[in-house]
Structure formats: structure tokens, C-alpha cells
CSV table of C-alpha atoms in Angstrom, one decimal:
chain,number,residue,atom,x,y,z
A,1,UNK,CA,100.2,108.6,88.1
A,2,UNK,CA,102.4,109.8,90.9
A,3,UNK,CA,105.5,108.3,89.3
A,4,UNK,CA,104.5,109.3,85.8
A,5,UNK,CA,103.9,112.9,86.7
A,6,UNK,CA,107.0,112.8,88.9
A,7,UNK,CA,109.1,111.7,85.9
A,8,UNK,CA,107.6,114.4,83.7
A,9,UNK,CA,108.4,117.1,86.3
A,10,UNK,CA,111.9,115.8,87.0
A,11,UNK,CA,112.7,116.0,83.3
A,12,UNK,CA,111.3,119.6,83.2
A,13,UNK,CA,113.1,120.8,86.3
A,14,UNK,CA,116.5,119.4,85.4
A,15,UNK,CA,116.6,119.4,81.6
A,16,UNK,CA,113.9,121.8,80.3
A,17,UNK,CA,110.5,121.5,78.8
A,18,UNK,CA,111.6,119.8,75.7
A,19,UNK,CA,112.9,116.9,77.7
A,20,UNK,CA,109.4,116.1,78.9
A,21,UNK,CA,108.8,114.6,75.4
A,22,UNK,CA,110.6,111.4,76.6
A,23,UNK,CA,108.2,110.8,79.5
A,24,UNK,CA,107.1,107.1,79.1
A,25,UNK,CA,105.4,104.3,81.0
A,26,UNK,CA,108.4,102.0,80.8
A,27,UNK,CA,110.7,104.6,82.3
A,28,UNK,CA,108.6,105.1,85.4
A,29,UNK,CA,109.1,101.5,86.4
A,30,UNK,CA,112.6,102.6,87.7
A,31,UNK,CA,111.0,105.0,90.1
A,32,UNK,CA,108.4,102.4,91.1
A,33,UNK,CA,111.1,99.9,92.0
A,34,UNK,CA,113.0,102.4,94.1
A,35,UNK,CA,109.9,103.3,96.1
A,36,UNK,CA,108.8,99.7,96.5
A,37,UNK,CA,112.1,98.8,98.1
A,38,UNK,CA,112.5,101.8,100.3
A,39,UNK,CA,109.2,103.8,100.6
A,40,UNK,CA,110.5,105.9,103.5
A,41,UNK,CA,113.3,107.3,101.4
A,42,UNK,CA,110.9,108.1,98.5
A,43,UNK,CA,109.1,111.2,99.4
A,44,UNK,CA,106.3,112.9,97.4
A,45,UNK,CA,105.4,116.5,97.0
A,46,UNK,CA,102.3,118.4,96.0
A,47,UNK,CA,102.4,119.5,92.3
A,48,UNK,CA,100.4,122.3,90.8
A,49,UNK,CA,97.5,121.9,88.4
A,50,UNK,CA,98.2,120.4,85.0
A,51,UNK,CA,96.1,120.4,81.9
A,52,UNK,CA,96.6,116.6,81.4
A,53,UNK,CA,95.1,116.0,84.8
A,54,UNK,CA,92.1,118.1,84.1
A,55,UNK,CA,93.7,121.1,85.8
A,56,UNK,CA,94.0,119.2,89.1
A,57,UNK,CA,97.0,119.1,91.5
A,58,UNK,CA,98.6,115.8,92.5
A,59,UNK,CA,101.0,114.2,94.9
A,60,UNK,CA,104.0,113.2,92.7
A,61,UNK,CA,107.2,111.2,93.4
A,62,UNK,CA,110.2,113.2,94.2
A,63,UNK,CA,113.3,111.2,94.9
A,64,UNK,CA,116.4,109.7,93.3
A,65,UNK,CA,114.2,107.1,91.7
A,66,UNK,CA,112.5,109.6,89.4
A,67,UNK,CA,115.9,111.2,88.6
A,68,UNK,CA,117.3,107.8,87.6
A,69,UNK,CA,114.1,107.2,85.5
A,70,UNK,CA,114.7,110.6,83.8
A,71,UNK,CA,118.3,109.8,83.0
A,72,UNK,CA,117.5,106.4,81.6
A,73,UNK,CA,114.6,107.8,79.5
A,74,UNK,CA,116.8,110.5,78.1
A,75,UNK,CA,119.6,108.3,77.1
A,76,UNK,CA,117.5,105.6,75.5
A,77,UNK,CA,115.3,108.2,73.7
A,78,UNK,CA,118.4,109.9,72.3
A,79,UNK,CA,119.5,106.5,71.0
A,80,UNK,CA,116.1,105.9,69.3
A,81,UNK,CA,116.1,109.3,67.7
A,82,UNK,CA,119.6,108.8,66.4
A,83,UNK,CA,118.6,105.4,65.0
A,84,UNK,CA,115.7,107.0,63.1
A,85,UNK,CA,118.0,109.7,61.7
A,86,UNK,CA,120.5,107.1,60.6
A,87,UNK,CA,117.8,105.1,58.9
A,88,UNK,CA,116.1,108.1,57.4
A,89,UNK,CA,112.7,107.0,58.7
A,90,UNK,CA,109.7,109.1,57.7
A,91,UNK,CA,110.2,112.8,58.4
A,92,UNK,CA,113.8,112.1,59.4
A,93,UNK,CA,114.7,111.7,55.7
A,94,UNK,CA,114.4,115.5,55.5
A,95,UNK,CA,117.8,117.1,56.1
A,96,UNK,CA,116.5,119.9,58.2
A,97,UNK,CA,114.4,117.6,60.4
A,98,UNK,CA,117.3,115.2,60.7
A,99,UNK,CA,119.7,118.0,61.7
A,100,UNK,CA,117.4,119.3,64.4
A,101,UNK,CA,116.6,115.8,65.7
A,102,UNK,CA,120.3,115.0,65.9
A,103,UNK,CA,121.0,118.1,67.9
A,104,UNK,CA,118.1,117.3,70.2
A,105,UNK,CA,119.3,113.7,70.6
A,106,UNK,CA,122.8,114.9,71.5
A,107,UNK,CA,121.4,117.3,74.1
A,108,UNK,CA,119.3,114.5,75.6
A,109,UNK,CA,122.2,112.1,75.7
A,110,UNK,CA,124.5,114.6,77.5
A,111,UNK,CA,121.7,115.5,80.0
A,112,UNK,CA,121.0,111.9,80.7
A,113,UNK,CA,124.6,111.0,81.0
A,114,UNK,CA,125.2,113.8,83.6
A,115,UNK,CA,122.3,112.7,85.8
A,116,UNK,CA,123.2,109.1,85.6
A,117,UNK,CA,126.8,109.8,86.7
A,118,UNK,CA,125.6,112.0,89.5
A,119,UNK,CA,123.5,109.0,90.8
A,120,UNK,CA,126.4,106.6,90.6
A,121,UNK,CA,125.2,104.7,87.5
A,122,UNK,CA,127.9,104.3,84.8
A,123,UNK,CA,126.2,105.8,81.7
A,124,UNK,CA,128.4,103.6,79.5
A,125,UNK,CA,126.1,100.6,80.3
A,126,UNK,CA,123.3,102.5,78.6
A,127,UNK,CA,125.1,104.4,75.8
A,128,UNK,CA,127.1,101.2,75.0
A,129,UNK,CA,123.8,99.3,74.6
A,130,UNK,CA,122.5,101.9,72.2
A,131,UNK,CA,125.6,101.6,70.1
A,132,UNK,CA,125.6,97.9,70.2
A,133,UNK,CA,122.0,97.8,69.1
A,134,UNK,CA,122.8,99.8,66.0
A,135,UNK,CA,125.8,97.5,65.2
A,136,UNK,CA,123.8,94.3,65.5
A,137,UNK,CA,121.1,95.6,63.2
A,138,UNK,CA,123.7,95.7,60.4
A,139,UNK,CA,124.8,92.0,61.0
A,140,UNK,CA,122.8,89.4,59.0
A,141,UNK,CA,121.7,86.0,60.3
A,142,UNK,CA,121.2,86.9,64.0
A,143,UNK,CA,118.5,85.3,66.0
A,144,UNK,CA,115.8,87.4,67.8
A,145,UNK,CA,117.3,87.0,71.3
A,146,UNK,CA,120.7,88.1,69.9
A,147,UNK,CA,119.0,91.2,68.6
A,148,UNK,CA,117.2,92.0,71.9
A,149,UNK,CA,120.4,91.5,74.0
A,150,UNK,CA,121.4,95.2,74.1
A,151,UNK,CA,117.9,96.3,75.2
A,152,UNK,CA,118.0,93.6,77.9
A,153,UNK,CA,121.4,94.8,79.1
A,154,UNK,CA,120.4,98.4,79.3
A,155,UNK,CA,117.2,97.7,81.3
A,156,UNK,CA,119.0,95.2,83.5
A,157,UNK,CA,121.6,97.9,84.5
A,158,UNK,CA,118.9,100.4,85.3
A,159,UNK,CA,116.8,98.1,87.3
A,160,UNK,CA,119.8,96.7,89.2
A,161,UNK,CA,120.9,100.2,90.2
A,162,UNK,CA,117.6,100.8,91.9
A,163,UNK,CA,118.7,98.4,94.6
A,164,UNK,CA,121.7,100.6,95.4
A,165,UNK,CA,119.6,103.7,95.5
A,166,UNK,CA,117.2,102.0,97.8
A,167,UNK,CA,119.9,100.7,100.1
A,168,UNK,CA,119.1,97.0,99.4
A,169,UNK,CA,122.1,95.7,97.5
A,170,UNK,CA,121.0,92.1,98.0
A,171,UNK,CA,118.2,92.8,95.4
A,172,UNK,CA,120.7,93.8,92.8
A,173,UNK,CA,121.2,90.5,90.9
A,174,UNK,CA,117.5,89.6,91.0
A,175,UNK,CA,116.6,93.0,89.7
A,176,UNK,CA,119.2,92.5,86.9
A,177,UNK,CA,117.3,89.4,86.0
A,178,UNK,CA,114.0,91.2,86.1
A,179,UNK,CA,115.4,93.9,83.8
A,180,UNK,CA,116.7,91.4,81.3
A,181,UNK,CA,113.3,89.7,81.0
A,182,UNK,CA,111.4,92.9,80.9
A,183,UNK,CA,113.8,94.4,78.3
A,184,UNK,CA,113.3,91.3,76.1
A,185,UNK,CA,109.6,91.5,76.4
A,186,UNK,CA,109.5,95.2,75.7
A,187,UNK,CA,111.6,94.8,72.6
A,188,UNK,CA,109.7,91.8,71.2
A,189,UNK,CA,106.3,93.3,71.8
A,190,UNK,CA,107.4,96.5,70.1
A,191,UNK,CA,108.6,94.4,67.1
A,192,UNK,CA,105.3,92.6,66.9
A,193,UNK,CA,103.3,95.8,67.1
A,194,UNK,CA,105.4,97.5,64.4
A,195,UNK,CA,105.8,94.4,62.1
A,196,UNK,CA,103.2,95.5,59.5
A,197,UNK,CA,104.2,99.2,59.4
A,198,UNK,CA,108.0,98.3,59.3
A,199,UNK,CA,107.3,96.0,56.4
A,200,UNK,CA,105.4,98.8,54.6
A,201,UNK,CA,108.1,101.4,55.2
A,202,UNK,CA,111.1,99.1,54.8
A,203,UNK,CA,112.3,99.9,58.4
A,204,UNK,CA,114.4,97.3,60.4
A,205,UNK,CA,112.3,94.9,62.4
A,206,UNK,CA,114.1,92.2,64.5
A,207,UNK,CA,111.4,89.6,63.8
A,208,UNK,CA,111.5,90.1,60.0
A,209,UNK,CA,115.3,90.3,60.1
A,210,UNK,CA,115.7,87.0,61.9
A,211,UNK,CA,112.8,85.2,60.1
A,212,UNK,CA,110.9,84.8,63.3
A,213,UNK,CA,107.2,84.1,63.0
A,214,UNK,CA,104.5,85.1,65.4
A,215,UNK,CA,104.3,81.7,67.0
A,216,UNK,CA,108.0,81.6,67.8
A,217,UNK,CA,107.9,85.2,69.0
A,218,UNK,CA,105.0,84.3,71.3
A,219,UNK,CA,107.0,81.4,72.7
A,220,UNK,CA,109.9,83.7,73.5
A,221,UNK,CA,107.5,86.2,75.2
A,222,UNK,CA,105.8,83.5,77.2
A,223,UNK,CA,109.2,82.2,78.4
A,224,UNK,CA,110.3,85.7,79.4
A,225,UNK,CA,107.0,86.3,81.2
A,226,UNK,CA,107.4,83.1,83.2
A,227,UNK,CA,111.0,84.1,84.2
A,228,UNK,CA,109.9,87.6,85.0
A,229,UNK,CA,107.2,86.4,87.4
A,230,UNK,CA,109.6,84.1,89.2
A,231,UNK,CA,112.2,86.8,89.5
A,232,UNK,CA,109.7,89.4,90.8
A,233,UNK,CA,108.6,86.9,93.5
A,234,UNK,CA,112.1,86.7,94.8
A,235,UNK,CA,112.6,90.4,95.4
A,236,UNK,CA,112.7,91.9,98.9
A,237,UNK,CA,110.1,94.6,98.6
A,238,UNK,CA,108.4,96.6,101.4
A,239,UNK,CA,105.5,97.6,99.1
A,240,UNK,CA,105.2,94.9,96.4
A,241,UNK,CA,101.7,95.6,95.2
A,242,UNK,CA,102.4,98.2,92.4
A,243,UNK,CA,105.5,96.3,91.2
A,244,UNK,CA,103.5,93.1,90.9
A,245,UNK,CA,100.6,94.9,89.2
A,246,UNK,CA,102.8,96.5,86.6
A,247,UNK,CA,105.5,93.9,86.0
A,248,UNK,CA,103.4,90.7,86.3
A,249,UNK,CA,99.7,91.4,85.7
A,250,UNK,CA,99.9,94.2,83.2
A,251,UNK,CA,102.9,92.8,81.3
A,252,UNK,CA,100.9,89.6,80.9
A,253,UNK,CA,97.9,91.5,79.6
A,254,UNK,CA,100.2,93.3,77.2
A,255,UNK,CA,101.5,90.0,75.8
A,256,UNK,CA,98.0,88.7,75.2
A,257,UNK,CA,96.7,91.9,73.8
A,258,UNK,CA,99.6,92.5,71.4
A,259,UNK,CA,99.5,89.0,69.9
A,260,UNK,CA,95.7,89.0,69.6
A,261,UNK,CA,95.9,92.2,67.6
A,262,UNK,CA,98.8,90.9,65.4
A,263,UNK,CA,97.0,87.7,64.6
A,264,UNK,CA,94.0,89.7,63.3
A,265,UNK,CA,96.2,90.9,60.4
A,266,UNK,CA,95.4,88.6,57.4
A,267,UNK,CA,98.6,87.1,56.0
A,268,UNK,CA,97.1,87.2,52.5
A,269,UNK,CA,96.3,90.9,52.6
A,270,UNK,CA,98.9,93.7,52.3
A,271,UNK,CA,100.0,95.2,55.6
A,272,UNK,CA,98.1,98.2,56.7
A,273,UNK,CA,100.0,101.5,56.2
A,274,UNK,CA,99.4,103.6,59.3
A,275,UNK,CA,100.2,106.8,57.3
A,276,UNK,CA,97.2,106.2,55.1
A,277,UNK,CA,94.8,104.7,57.6
A,278,UNK,CA,95.5,106.1,61.1
A,279,UNK,CA,94.8,103.9,64.0
A,280,UNK,CA,91.4,104.9,65.4
A,281,UNK,CA,92.6,104.2,69.0
A,282,UNK,CA,95.4,106.7,68.5
A,283,UNK,CA,93.0,109.3,67.2
A,284,UNK,CA,90.7,108.8,70.1
A,285,UNK,CA,93.6,109.2,72.6
A,286,UNK,CA,94.7,112.4,70.8
A,287,UNK,CA,91.2,113.7,70.9
A,288,UNK,CA,90.8,113.0,74.6
A,289,UNK,CA,94.1,114.9,75.3
A,290,UNK,CA,92.9,117.8,73.2
A,291,UNK,CA,89.6,118.0,75.0
A,292,UNK,CA,91.3,117.9,78.4
A,293,UNK,CA,93.5,120.8,77.5
A,294,UNK,CA,91.0,122.9,75.5
A,295,UNK,CA,88.0,122.6,77.8
A,296,UNK,CA,89.8,122.8,81.2
A,297,UNK,CA,89.1,119.2,81.9
A,298,UNK,CA,85.3,119.5,81.3
A,299,UNK,CA,85.3,116.2,79.4
A,300,UNK,CA,86.0,113.2,81.5
A,301,UNK,CA,86.2,109.6,80.2
A,302,UNK,CA,83.8,107.0,81.6
A,303,UNK,CA,86.4,105.5,83.9
A,304,UNK,CA,87.2,108.8,85.6
A,305,UNK,CA,86.0,109.2,89.2
A,306,UNK,CA,85.3,112.9,88.6
A,307,UNK,CA,83.1,112.3,85.5
A,308,UNK,CA,79.9,113.5,87.2
A,309,UNK,CA,81.3,116.3,89.3
A,310,UNK,CA,80.6,120.0,88.6
A,311,UNK,CA,83.2,122.3,87.0
A,312,UNK,CA,84.0,123.9,90.3
A,313,UNK,CA,84.6,120.5,92.0
A,314,UNK,CA,87.0,119.5,89.2
A,315,UNK,CA,89.3,122.4,89.7
A,316,UNK,CA,91.9,121.8,92.4
A,317,UNK,CA,94.0,124.8,93.6
A,318,UNK,CA,95.6,122.8,96.4
A,319,UNK,CA,98.9,122.4,94.5
A,320,UNK,CA,99.9,126.1,94.2
A,321,UNK,CA,103.7,126.1,94.7
A,322,UNK,CA,104.0,129.9,94.8
A,323,UNK,CA,102.4,130.3,98.2
A,324,UNK,CA,102.7,126.8,99.6
A,325,UNK,CA,99.0,126.6,100.3
A,326,UNK,CA,95.7,127.7,98.9
A,327,UNK,CA,92.0,127.1,99.3
A,328,UNK,CA,90.9,123.5,100.0
A,329,UNK,CA,88.4,123.7,97.2
A,330,UNK,CA,87.2,126.4,94.9
A,331,UNK,CA,83.7,127.7,95.4
A,332,UNK,CA,83.6,128.4,91.7
A,333,UNK,CA,85.9,128.3,88.7
A,334,UNK,CA,89.2,129.8,90.0
A,335,UNK,CA,87.7,131.8,92.9
A,336,UNK,CA,90.7,131.2,95.1
A,337,UNK,CA,92.7,133.0,97.7
A,338,UNK,CA,94.8,136.1,97.0
A,339,UNK,CA,98.1,134.3,96.4
A,340,UNK,CA,100.2,135.1,93.4
A,341,UNK,CA,100.0,131.6,91.8
A,342,UNK,CA,98.2,130.9,88.6
A,343,UNK,CA,95.3,128.9,89.9
């Protein structure tokens, strides 16, 4: 959460509130890798209360790692939006929506390119991968690993650059390998998840385009996962726990979970159209976010450690940036010190 919130705030501080839309779990891995290699050069700061944390403060990452994560997220998100506009997917078929999305994508691309350059990463390694991906999607007869190659190259470049930011250049080639495997997995799993909806909407899907079945896709993912585990084991990390948890254990869970869900789709029945029957898991997530924002964090899911605390205990005014300090804990809802912050 420190890295996720750090990424969100870095996007806001450098590129404006709209840029926070590109906050994603894959992007935060860049920040995690920098801190794992050089924890002493990866400081954290106290952030103010946020509705998505139940109006609690938090210690968030604040270093070059989150700035690099922000740059990568912006450039790749810009490429994805541009791809949707070019294909006329869904709402992007509307001219006004497409025009607005194109302008936003251009702004994100420019912002990400500027930050990447400032951090010493050649943005062409990312923007070039985006362009190459669009080109390959128009070439018939390619295999699945040929279609995932641009994603692999982009992630490999971003991961490898974390070694330079952390002052451990000997990790660079291994991290490049880690990035290739992770990029391949991310692309393939995304294709498996979207296979039914892409078929219904006519959107491009690398598995359908290459004639790759689920069994073959699972084989590619298992091979990539094995390579990812070996590469991560070779890294020189001062704090390896979080990297291994995310890049080994959780990626393994993601592979199993994604294919288990895909295999439940009956090949005889027509694919489910998510526009007609929304995924109940997505609805539940949206409902939880709405409750967190609209009830000041009064609702807490079963796994939250604050579930049975009182309203006053849930409010945390310790992150007030305006005065630098505030009460250690509110005696009631927002009965804080006389600082000028918004707690």
C-alpha cells in the first residue's frame, strides 16, 4: 500500500489529478524493486488522510522509484488509450469521446516521457514498444510470443533501469530477464481474461489472432513463471520479501486463478457479454469503494484490521501536511488540534 499510494501521489504531484487514473498494481512493482535493492535510498513520508484508506493517513514511498513507476504507467496507459481509439472500442467509437481520449493520451505520453528522461531512462524504449505492438496487431500469422514481445521489451527496460536508480548495475541484466517474463505473463493473462469479451466485441486478442488455445497459453505461462522464479532468485536484494511475494507467489496465484476462471466458460455456450451481465465481483468492488468514500470509512471489509474499531478510532489525523503534526488520535470524529489542515 505504501508503494501504491506513493505512485498515486507522485502522479498527482507531478502531472495533476487526472494522471492518477493510471495508478495500477503492475506499475508499483517498479517502485518495489528500487526499494528492495536500496532501502536506505528509498525514503517514505507521511501522507494525509484519503477516502480510499477510510480517511486514514499512511506512510508512502517517496523516491525515484515511484517517479519511474509513474512515468512507465503514463506512457503505457497513453498507448493503451490510443489503441482503443484507433480500434474504435466501445465508447471510443464516439467522435467526441475519441477526441478527448486522444488529447488525454497525448498529455500522458508527454508527461511520462519528460519524467523518464529526467530519470535517465530513454523513453523510446517504451514509446517504441507501444508503436510496435500496434504494428504487430495488423500482421497476420504471428505466434503468441511474437505478439507479446513489445510488452516484454517495455517491462524489461523499466525493470532493468531500477538497478541503475538503486546503484546496483550488476542486477541490470537479471532484472531485464525478470521484466521479460513478467511482461509475457501480464500480456497472456490479460488475453485469457478478455478472450470472451473480445470475441463478443470483435476486439483484437493475441490468443484468438494466433489460434492459441487455453492449454497452449497455460504452457507458455507456466514456462514464463518458472523462468521468473529462477531470475528473481538470482537478484541481489537487500529486502527480498515483498519482491518474492509479488513476483513469485502472487503471480503464481494469478496464473492458477485466471485459467481456472477461463476453463469454467463452456465452449458450447456463447461467450458472456460483460456489457449485458456485469461481473458481480466488479460490482462488489465498486460498491466497497463507494461505501468507503460516502460513509467516511464506516464500512470495513472482513479482512480489515480496523473492522471492529469505533468511528473515532478509525479517523487518523496524523498525516496533516499543512502543520507537519497533529493529534496522535482523535478523541471524537475530527476533534483535532487548531491547525489549518482539513482533518
